Amino acid sequence: MHSISPHSLFTPEDIYLFREGRHYRLYDKFGSHALTIDGKKGVQFSVWAPHAKEVSVIGEFNGWHSEAHKLFPRWDSSGIWEGFIEDLDWGTLYKYAVRTLSGELLEKSDPYAVSWEQNRQAASLVSTTWFEWSDKEWMSQRHLRNSLSSPISVYEMHLGSWMRDPNDPERFLSYGEISKQLIPYLQNMGFTHVEFMPVMEHPFEPSWGYQVTGYFAANSRFGAPQDLMQLINDLHNSGIGVLLDWVPSHFPGDANGLHYFDGSYLYEHPDPRRGYHPQWNSHIFDYGKNEVRSFLISNALFWLDRYHADGLRVDAVTSMLYLDYARDPGAWEPNVFGGNVNLEAKNFLQEFNSAVYKYYPDTITIAEESSDFPMLTTPVYAGGVGFGMKWMMGWMHDTLAYFKLDPSERKYHHSKVTFTSMYMYNANYMMPLSHDEVVHGKSSMIYKMPGDEWNKFANLRALYTYMYTFPGAKLLFMGCEFAQTNEWDFAASLNWSLLEYPVHRGMQDYVADLNRLYKDSPSLYELQFESEGFEWVEANDAEHSLFVYLRKGKKSTEQIMCVLNLRPYPLEYKIGVEEGSSWKVLLNSDESKYGGSGMTAVVLDEQDEEWMFRKNSIILQLPPLCGVLLQRQA
């Protein structure tokens, strides 16, 4: 007999912090927890539904009958319903039957469940996040791996389409199967971190995971929570950090989800001008509600705590910060000062970042934000929003617009490259060539490039040279490293067979060498967020579409010179250098092993003649459409 009795996991302090919006470990209290009470085994259930008339637990164990196991409302007006049901254990399927004040009966999955059923019913499972971690060495050292003065090169990937079963292309690989393929690949490619597009439970695959229903549940398409933990554990023990996409911006209107949870607008803002997203047909969290803030920040810390994530990339921050985002004039309400900034969302993001860096100071928070919102990566104590880094969307937009041009037209758009240096130290930037740039008719990265096959590949190698040598952290979406020709398709594997062709294999080898060079060269990362780490040598030669700049480390002689020849002609070029310095070619994107023409890049002459406001000069032989890196020798 599955009897139900009153029991609570909440202390008075828990209730106080929850109602104040400052309880950040709600996952220890809410949801379902297998317990033994007075010698009796069972499961404790707790759910927040303040406007419900009654709440019960339904499942296979009671025939999904809403009258069988009614939860007990707390006496403190917190809106929490709770109770202990005997003789239940891990693996039990359940939902909450929520009777609204109007008498409607809603069947809701548990917002705090750590595992969900993977089908249309999408019931919650009594489960656990217990796992025996063995990544102590990584965890003790990750403050060094995540430091702003360390190399950070991120491989962004979608678990469901990175690789499928070659014998059954419709079958997802499990977390364990992915681990066996992914870890040696990342090690060979030299990436420092991997970023998983949302691993949280979601019902609609075409959303790519960004329409989350189970915020605390690992995606069950690939296995159990412990299987994802094992993948992360193995990545850590292989020297690779793990970033997770996190979506506090909106949620879908699925009947079993957060929307209209207790017959009221509980998690979403009640005003559709602020609580409904017209572009995505989804619902926006009420950031001014204390309990909602506690839910979201608890969720962020959950993934850092229980899953050992090394950072969170926060999706759609621009949509959170602006009240008029994706809205027509008159379809939004200004804030109390008459402006378009969502002050409650801004305060929430500040609180989120403060909590993350207080409890997990060795992790990273990264904002996907496309406007010039001020002080986004400035610490909260200094008046900023507090993110660790921000995606450099302006760089991405201008760079791709420039590289798409026929080389003969580039001299008229030279400033698209140089303009970035006007703002590159306004924030701590990550340079993204992400999934958003290779879908919805935007074409793959290789097919953005102009010209015939040789020109396309030469342009793309030059673009990657520019990306890896410009200040900031790096992010490259899966498939771009070997010049995937098709746009990304979430429902199919990457086209790994392209690596049978030397030009694609050469591109992959080039990205691997760029990663290794980035990690091995202090001048490319030590001062990547400080103005002392970059200097233009030649920024104005639009006629040749040529750029020369220095990257500098903390030692005065630790320097790499990057030369980009972005026209399809070889060139002997005179470059000013410091007196007494000598230079050696370090990398040439036009080498035949990378799929280039094989023309040598070489310093032809060193001269005492003053040039480009420098005491000495060198004559450099440049291949066509290339990036050439030179290491300072003295």
XYZ file of C-alpha atoms in Angstrom:
634
model
C 0.000 0.000 0.000
C 1.477 3.322 -1.083
C 0.321 5.456 1.816
C 1.085 9.191 1.887
C 2.019 11.145 4.993
C 3.066 14.716 5.725
C 6.801 15.288 5.726
C 9.023 18.218 4.800
C 12.604 18.801 3.737
C 12.277 22.553 4.209
C 13.549 24.461 7.220
C 12.213 27.925 8.131
C 15.426 29.370 6.691
C 14.793 27.537 3.386
C 11.328 29.050 3.127
C 12.626 32.520 3.971
C 15.393 32.373 1.358
C 13.057 30.912 -1.275
C 10.532 33.694 -0.817
C 13.306 36.284 -0.799
C 14.693 34.906 -4.082
C 18.028 33.977 -2.510
C 17.788 30.202 -2.142
C 20.232 28.790 -4.698
C 20.075 25.069 -3.826
C 16.392 24.396 -4.323
C 17.164 21.112 -6.046
C 18.061 19.701 -2.632
C 14.521 20.399 -1.446
C 12.074 20.392 -4.360
C 11.344 17.495 -6.678
C 11.409 13.828 -5.752
C 13.902 12.336 -3.307
C 14.173 8.685 -2.301
C 14.311 8.587 1.510
C 13.922 6.298 4.482
C 11.769 7.810 7.247
C 11.186 5.985 10.512
C 12.466 2.813 8.873
C 10.082 3.103 5.930
C 11.420 3.533 2.416
C 9.683 5.839 -0.007
C 9.869 9.082 -1.946
C 9.425 12.657 -0.767
C 7.667 14.994 -3.227
C 7.679 18.793 -3.092
C 6.310 21.256 -5.657
C 5.542 24.969 -5.788
C 1.974 25.682 -6.912
C 0.648 28.602 -4.812
C -2.550 29.148 -6.802
C -3.603 25.490 -6.977
C -6.714 24.200 -5.237
C -5.058 20.836 -4.686
C -2.031 18.906 -5.933
C -1.562 15.146 -6.089
C 1.073 12.731 -7.322
C -0.066 10.457 -10.137
C 1.753 7.566 -11.779
C 1.627 3.941 -12.754
C 1.700 3.021 -9.066
C -1.825 4.496 -8.576
C -3.242 4.153 -12.088
C -2.636 7.878 -12.741
C -5.552 8.621 -10.394
C -5.599 12.186 -9.098
C -7.557 11.411 -5.932
C -5.239 8.728 -4.572
C -2.183 10.613 -3.275
C -2.899 14.238 -2.508
C 0.002 16.348 -1.277
C -0.218 18.534 1.818
C -0.083 22.323 1.513
C 2.378 24.038 3.829
C 0.891 26.240 6.532
C 3.246 29.170 5.878
C 1.645 30.532 2.658
C 4.757 29.606 0.688
C 2.630 27.819 -1.919
C 4.577 24.582 -1.479
C 2.835 21.204 -1.550
C 4.659 18.189 -0.153
C 4.331 14.660 1.131
C 6.058 11.297 1.588
C 4.746 8.249 -0.295
C 5.848 4.879 1.021
C 7.107 1.918 -0.992
C 8.207 3.928 -4.020
C 11.776 3.832 -5.319
C 14.043 5.029 -8.106
C 12.566 4.531 -11.546
C 9.005 5.399 -10.517
C 7.158 7.337 -13.251
C 5.065 10.221 -11.988
C 3.501 13.601 -12.667
C 1.717 16.192 -10.598
C -2.046 16.486 -11.029
C -2.740 20.169 -10.356
C -6.348 21.186 -9.696
C -6.730 24.888 -10.494
C -9.029 27.313 -8.691
C -11.411 27.091 -11.649
C -11.553 23.298 -11.290
C -9.405 22.426 -14.312
C -7.096 19.456 -13.842
C -3.588 19.917 -15.255
C -1.014 17.143 -15.534
C 2.449 18.583 -15.039
C 5.897 17.050 -15.088
C 8.100 17.890 -12.142
C 10.072 21.134 -12.730
C 12.869 19.768 -10.521
C 12.965 16.183 -11.796
C 16.491 15.057 -12.706
C 15.244 12.521 -15.252
C 12.320 12.480 -17.689
C 10.671 9.836 -19.765
C 11.580 10.176 -23.453
C 8.204 9.950 -25.184
C 5.036 11.948 -25.754
C 3.856 11.279 -22.197
C 7.146 12.772 -20.888
C 6.523 11.792 -17.300
C 9.136 12.475 -14.634
C 11.200 9.704 -13.070
C 12.264 9.351 -9.485
C 15.993 9.358 -10.044
C 19.304 10.444 -8.574
C 22.371 12.429 -9.538
C 24.673 10.382 -7.334
C 27.934 9.669 -9.137
C 31.433 8.717 -8.088
C 33.601 11.374 -9.713
C 37.291 10.828 -10.380
C 38.205 14.261 -11.810
C 39.715 15.713 -8.634
C 42.946 16.696 -10.386
C 41.065 18.583 -13.106
C 38.810 20.337 -10.606
C 41.774 21.450 -8.514
C 43.495 22.927 -11.576
C 40.621 24.265 -13.652
C 41.059 27.823 -12.405
C 44.165 27.794 -14.585
C 42.319 26.299 -17.589
C 39.500 28.868 -17.336
C 41.691 31.879 -16.640
C 41.368 34.858 -18.949
C 45.133 34.672 -19.412
C 45.007 31.054 -20.632
C 44.248 29.708 -24.111
C 40.522 28.995 -24.529
C 39.583 27.299 -27.789
C 36.045 25.905 -27.777
C 34.523 23.218 -29.978
C 30.775 23.848 -30.101
C 28.720 20.752 -30.795
C 25.225 19.269 -30.923
C 25.205 15.815 -29.361
C 22.484 14.453 -31.635
C 24.132 15.305 -34.943
C 27.896 15.306 -34.372
C 28.033 11.635 -35.234
C 25.334 8.995 -35.699
C 25.551 5.217 -35.839
C 27.036 4.558 -39.330
C 25.002 1.347 -39.554
C 21.774 3.075 -38.525
C 21.845 6.821 -39.300
C 18.558 7.324 -37.459
C 20.022 6.112 -34.148
C 21.584 8.520 -31.672
C 24.877 7.481 -30.149
C 24.745 7.169 -26.377
C 26.761 9.414 -24.071
C 29.209 6.525 -23.668
C 29.540 5.940 -27.408
C 30.057 9.664 -27.978
C 32.773 9.687 -25.320
C 34.794 7.003 -27.112
C 34.766 8.960 -30.366
C 34.785 12.545 -29.109
C 37.627 12.552 -26.607
C 40.419 11.338 -28.925
C 39.075 13.650 -31.618
C 39.227 16.735 -29.387
C 42.678 15.771 -28.190
C 43.957 15.329 -31.742
C 42.375 18.641 -32.772
C 43.816 20.519 -29.811
C 40.646 22.177 -28.497
C 40.812 23.178 -24.826
C 37.053 23.058 -24.196
C 33.912 21.579 -25.679
C 30.587 23.401 -25.531
C 27.454 21.286 -25.645
C 24.331 22.829 -27.055
C 21.591 22.326 -24.443
C 21.774 18.945 -22.740
C 18.615 19.686 -20.737
C 15.465 17.727 -21.514
C 13.397 19.082 -24.401
C 10.582 17.507 -26.429
C 11.054 19.217 -29.806
C 14.241 18.184 -31.612
C 14.106 20.999 -34.208
C 14.529 23.463 -31.311
C 18.104 22.073 -30.987
C 17.509 21.984 -27.230
C 16.697 25.656 -26.768
C 13.033 24.965 -25.879
C 13.699 23.404 -22.484
C 11.015 21.647 -20.461
C 13.128 19.681 -17.958
C 15.572 22.264 -16.621
C 17.181 19.859 -14.124
C 17.032 16.747 -16.324
C 19.797 15.511 -18.614
C 18.651 14.703 -22.141
C 17.442 11.102 -21.913
C 17.843 10.516 -25.671
C 21.475 9.649 -24.979
C 21.241 7.889 -21.617
C 20.842 8.408 -17.890
C 22.148 11.348 -15.840
C 25.136 9.278 -14.749
C 26.014 8.595 -18.377
C 26.338 12.319 -19.048
C 28.350 12.683 -15.855
C 30.674 9.916 -17.015
C 31.180 11.730 -20.324
C 32.087 14.946 -18.503
C 34.284 13.030 -16.060
C 36.148 11.393 -18.956
C 36.568 14.728 -20.726
C 38.054 16.254 -17.583
C 40.443 13.364 -17.138
C 41.528 13.916 -20.736
C 42.308 17.583 -20.079
C 39.221 19.048 -21.755
C 36.844 21.553 -20.158
C 33.067 21.365 -20.584
C 30.793 24.345 -21.181
C 27.015 23.978 -21.254
C 24.462 26.121 -23.053
C 21.898 27.418 -20.574
C 18.527 28.940 -21.497
C 17.013 31.243 -18.833
C 15.462 33.474 -21.490
C 12.278 31.608 -22.421
C 10.482 28.263 -22.257
C 7.899 26.497 -24.453
C 4.177 26.258 -23.831
C 4.013 22.447 -23.647
C 1.039 21.288 -21.585
C 3.189 19.340 -19.133
C 5.776 22.112 -18.715
C 6.160 25.348 -16.784
C 3.558 27.318 -18.723
C 0.382 28.058 -16.754
C 1.737 25.670 -14.160
C -0.886 25.998 -11.424
C -3.593 27.677 -13.486
C -1.809 31.014 -13.238
C 1.153 32.686 -14.898
C 3.491 31.300 -12.284
C 6.883 31.169 -13.999
C 6.157 33.539 -16.896
C 5.420 37.265 -16.691
C 1.631 37.819 -16.720
C 1.772 40.756 -19.145
C 2.110 39.319 -22.695
C 4.185 42.362 -23.639
C 6.824 40.998 -21.277
C 5.850 37.362 -20.822
C 5.371 36.122 -24.381
C 8.021 35.922 -27.087
C 6.340 36.515 -30.472
C 9.346 35.463 -32.532
C 9.804 32.094 -30.828
C 6.211 31.391 -29.722
C 7.465 30.818 -26.198
C 7.122 32.309 -22.740
C 9.462 34.642 -20.884
C 10.339 34.152 -17.231
C 9.116 36.692 -14.689
C 12.508 37.931 -13.514
C 10.930 40.183 -10.894
C 9.399 37.239 -9.003
C 11.631 36.095 -6.172
C 10.750 32.419 -6.387
C 11.432 32.370 -10.143
C 14.869 33.884 -9.619
C 15.594 31.210 -7.012
C 14.475 28.531 -9.479
C 16.720 29.802 -12.271
C 19.840 30.465 -10.220
C 19.430 27.120 -8.469
C 19.273 25.552 -11.905
C 22.479 27.256 -13.015
C 24.329 26.129 -9.895
C 22.888 22.628 -10.247
C 24.806 22.038 -13.489
C 27.997 23.419 -11.975
C 27.503 21.397 -8.794
C 26.077 18.034 -9.783
C 27.557 17.824 -13.304
C 30.920 19.552 -12.708
C 30.332 21.871 -15.693
C 33.196 24.328 -16.150
C 31.018 27.158 -17.372
C 27.673 28.250 -18.740
C 27.066 29.987 -22.040
C 23.833 31.948 -21.533
C 21.625 31.941 -24.600
C 19.673 34.909 -26.009
C 20.827 37.496 -23.473
C 19.855 40.348 -25.813
C 16.243 39.169 -25.792
C 16.309 39.282 -21.991
C 17.819 42.724 -21.669
C 15.568 44.675 -24.045
C 11.840 45.110 -23.560
C 11.359 45.919 -27.251
C 13.282 42.904 -28.558
C 11.416 41.413 -31.577
C 8.430 43.674 -30.874
C 6.773 46.273 -33.062
C 6.426 49.904 -31.884
C 3.645 50.115 -29.333
C 3.819 46.401 -28.540
C 6.104 46.858 -25.540
C 6.011 48.778 -22.287
C 8.922 51.044 -21.271
C 10.580 50.629 -17.888
C 9.996 53.054 -14.989
C 12.568 55.438 -16.474
C 10.974 55.394 -19.919
C 13.731 53.243 -21.449
C 13.781 49.899 -23.221
C 16.029 47.989 -20.810
C 14.384 45.217 -18.813
C 15.676 46.262 -15.408
C 14.394 43.118 -13.696
C 16.213 40.902 -16.200
C 19.392 42.922 -15.784
C 19.179 42.581 -12.004
C 18.585 38.849 -12.384
C 21.663 38.436 -14.577
C 23.742 40.365 -12.060
C 22.468 38.120 -9.275
C 23.121 35.021 -11.377
C 26.703 36.019 -12.148
C 27.357 37.023 -8.542
C 26.132 33.643 -7.315
C 28.135 31.659 -9.868
C 31.385 33.464 -9.147
C 30.809 33.343 -5.391
C 30.269 29.592 -5.217
C 32.235 28.476 -8.310
C 34.893 31.154 -8.888
C 36.901 28.877 -11.180
C 34.104 28.601 -13.780
C 33.121 30.891 -16.675
C 29.863 32.579 -17.616
C 29.540 33.636 -21.256
C 26.841 35.858 -22.720
C 25.448 35.418 -26.208
C 24.638 39.087 -26.668
C 24.482 40.943 -29.972
C 24.044 44.579 -28.942
C 26.485 46.996 -27.358
C 24.916 46.712 -23.905
C 27.375 48.481 -21.583
C 29.600 46.814 -18.994
C 28.391 43.309 -19.741
C 31.684 41.701 -18.644
C 32.419 44.241 -15.924
C 32.120 42.751 -12.417
C 28.882 43.389 -10.566
C 30.721 45.091 -7.707
C 31.939 47.669 -10.254
C 28.462 48.292 -11.634
C 28.541 45.765 -14.478
C 26.406 42.757 -15.368
C 29.201 40.424 -14.337
C 29.692 37.929 -17.173
C 33.141 36.440 -17.626
C 32.983 36.744 -21.417
C 30.709 37.854 -24.223
C 30.332 36.514 -27.751
C 31.859 39.018 -30.191
C 28.901 39.163 -32.561
C 30.058 42.359 -34.256
C 33.388 40.761 -35.177
C 31.594 37.707 -36.532
C 29.168 39.747 -38.629
C 31.782 42.109 -40.104
C 34.350 39.375 -40.691
C 31.976 37.103 -42.579
C 30.639 40.036 -44.600
C 34.217 40.884 -45.615
C 35.332 37.347 -46.462
C 32.216 36.716 -48.562
C 33.319 39.489 -50.917
C 35.193 38.817 -54.112
C 38.818 39.800 -53.364
C 38.641 42.526 -56.024
C 35.925 44.249 -53.975
C 37.615 43.997 -50.584
C 39.605 47.209 -50.875
C 36.329 49.122 -50.678
C 35.397 47.429 -47.411
C 38.766 47.392 -45.659
C 37.336 48.925 -42.485
C 35.162 45.877 -41.800
C 38.335 44.234 -40.537
C 40.022 47.189 -38.873
C 36.886 48.566 -37.176
C 36.886 45.697 -34.694
C 40.006 47.133 -33.061
C 37.960 50.181 -32.035
C 35.982 48.170 -29.482
C 37.832 44.895 -28.959
C 38.758 45.768 -25.374
C 35.338 47.090 -24.350
C 34.563 43.593 -23.045
C 36.161 40.181 -22.620
C 35.265 38.706 -25.977
C 34.919 35.201 -27.333
C 35.111 35.091 -31.138
C 32.303 32.808 -32.350
C 31.826 31.026 -35.638
C 28.826 29.183 -34.266
C 25.912 26.996 -35.312
C 23.772 30.053 -36.029
C 26.018 30.935 -38.970
C 25.600 27.651 -40.868
C 21.813 27.148 -40.890
C 18.624 28.606 -42.394
C 20.040 29.349 -45.818
C 23.203 31.062 -44.567
C 25.268 28.246 -46.161
C 28.177 26.336 -44.695
C 31.351 28.177 -43.762
C 33.240 26.942 -46.834
C 30.471 28.001 -49.217
C 30.388 31.505 -47.780
C 33.801 31.957 -49.359
C 33.983 33.323 -52.940
C 35.512 31.777 -56.034
C 36.374 28.270 -57.143
C 37.358 25.432 -54.828
C 40.961 26.548 -54.417
C 39.894 30.095 -53.598
C 37.215 28.952 -51.148
C 39.620 26.836 -49.141
C 42.388 29.443 -49.247
C 39.962 32.097 -48.005
C 38.708 29.898 -45.188
C 42.226 29.055 -44.025
C 43.038 32.764 -44.017
C 39.866 33.507 -42.045
C 40.776 30.913 -39.413
C 44.298 32.364 -39.233
C 42.780 35.760 -38.514
C 40.431 34.307 -35.890
C 43.113 32.382 -34.022
C 45.570 35.266 -33.949
C 43.193 38.102 -33.065
C 42.679 38.867 -29.350
C 39.980 36.903 -27.528
C 38.882 33.347 -26.844
C 37.863 31.167 -29.818
C 34.762 29.137 -30.661
C 34.269 26.992 -33.748
C 31.167 24.960 -34.541
C 31.502 21.280 -35.339
C 32.120 20.480 -38.994
C 33.641 23.895 -39.693
C 37.050 22.483 -38.791
C 37.044 20.243 -41.868
C 34.957 22.512 -44.128
C 31.640 20.667 -44.005
C 29.969 21.502 -47.332
C 26.322 21.137 -46.324
C 24.539 23.415 -43.929
C 24.210 21.921 -40.475
C 21.298 19.481 -40.203
C 20.270 18.680 -36.627
C 18.722 15.396 -37.800
C 21.804 13.930 -39.498
C 25.435 13.217 -38.758
C 28.211 15.474 -39.974
C 29.547 14.332 -43.317
C 32.711 12.685 -42.043
C 33.291 11.032 -45.425
C 34.568 14.403 -46.678
C 37.823 13.618 -44.880
C 38.579 11.148 -47.644
C 39.415 14.206 -49.774
C 42.855 15.788 -49.221
C 41.568 19.357 -49.271
C 39.163 18.677 -46.378
C 41.767 16.701 -44.480
C 44.176 19.580 -45.035
C 41.676 22.025 -43.549
C 41.238 19.803 -40.511
C 45.018 19.554 -40.081
C 45.324 23.321 -40.363
C 42.780 23.958 -37.591
C 44.582 21.410 -35.413
C 47.885 23.215 -36.005
C 46.266 26.569 -35.224
C 44.966 25.159 -31.947
C 48.380 23.818 -31.031
C 50.073 27.083 -31.950
C 47.530 29.048 -29.916
C 48.095 26.861 -26.851
C 51.884 26.878 -27.218
C 52.322 30.625 -27.816
C 51.971 32.904 -24.762
C 51.889 35.907 -27.069
C 48.529 34.682 -28.415
C 46.772 34.284 -25.058
C 48.578 35.876 -22.086
C 47.298 39.382 -22.853
C 44.343 38.451 -25.045
C 41.988 40.707 -23.079
C 44.448 43.556 -22.518
C 45.377 46.303 -24.983
C 49.093 45.684 -24.432
C 48.719 42.361 -26.224
C 47.947 43.781 -29.687
C 49.486 46.325 -32.049
C 48.719 47.228 -35.638
C 51.769 47.362 -37.895
C 49.839 47.992 -41.127
C 46.088 48.611 -40.971
C 45.582 50.908 -43.955
C 46.747 49.036 -47.052
C 43.295 48.672 -48.584
C 44.714 48.524 -52.115
C 46.414 45.207 -51.394
C 43.767 44.010 -48.874
C 46.661 43.343 -46.581
C 46.855 43.478 -42.793
C 49.824 43.205 -40.442
C 49.595 43.128 -36.647
C 51.579 41.980 -33.648
C 50.448 39.785 -30.784
C 52.478 40.193 -27.624
C 53.075 38.195 -24.460
C 54.255 39.440 -21.096
C 57.935 39.165 -22.113
C 58.961 41.958 -24.457
C 60.500 39.496 -26.926
C 57.468 37.183 -26.871
C 55.851 38.349 -30.116
C 54.112 36.844 -33.141
C 53.487 38.847 -36.284
C 50.416 37.998 -38.340
C 50.318 38.945 -42.011
C 47.087 38.455 -43.981
C 47.289 38.688 -47.771
C 43.627 38.595 -48.740
C 43.997 38.889 -52.504
C 44.786 35.909 -54.751
C 48.221 37.146 -55.833
C 51.687 36.449 -54.433
C 53.458 39.509 -53.134
C 56.845 40.671 -51.908
C 55.972 42.989 -49.058
C 58.056 45.347 -46.963
C 57.190 45.410 -43.250
C 58.573 47.636 -40.514
C 60.092 45.905 -37.491
C 61.785 46.968 -34.274
C 65.484 47.678 -34.349
C 67.544 44.575 -33.632
C 64.664 42.143 -34.047
C 64.752 39.147 -36.366
C 61.829 37.069 -37.598
C 61.204 33.486 -38.685
C 58.169 32.099 -40.493
C 56.158 29.993 -38.066
C 53.060 29.040 -40.070
C 51.908 29.456 -43.651
C 48.299 28.642 -44.542
C 49.274 28.083 -48.206
C 51.404 25.018 -47.547
C 50.501 22.067 -49.756
C 49.857 19.840 -46.714
C 46.929 22.112 -45.868
C 45.563 22.070 -49.407
C 47.334 25.252 -50.498
C 49.431 25.949 -53.566
C 52.643 25.108 -51.739
C 54.285 28.490 -52.246
C 56.888 29.241 -49.626
C 56.565 32.183 -47.257
C 60.044 33.426 -46.442
C 61.879 36.485 -45.169
C 63.877 37.513 -48.266
C 65.839 40.376 -46.724
C 66.407 42.297 -43.497
C 67.120 46.008 -43.826
C 68.213 48.837 -41.548
C 65.846 51.143 -43.417
C 63.100 52.799 -41.339
C 59.620 51.733 -42.443
C 56.101 51.946 -41.010
C 57.456 54.172 -38.205
C 59.882 51.435 -37.153
C 63.675 51.540 -37.246
C 64.215 48.440 -39.392
C 62.318 46.481 -42.026
C 62.031 43.052 -43.611
C 61.000 41.911 -47.073
C 58.524 39.060 -46.842
C 57.523 36.780 -49.705
C 53.789 36.158 -49.369
C 51.786 33.434 -51.110
C 48.359 34.289 -52.506
C 45.266 34.403 -50.255
C 47.098 33.406 -47.123
C 47.784 33.960 -43.494
C 51.453 33.899 -42.496
C 52.712 33.952 -38.922
C 56.238 34.962 -37.954
C 57.912 34.391 -34.598
C 60.241 37.008 -33.200
C 63.669 35.453 -32.638
C 65.416 38.309 -30.812
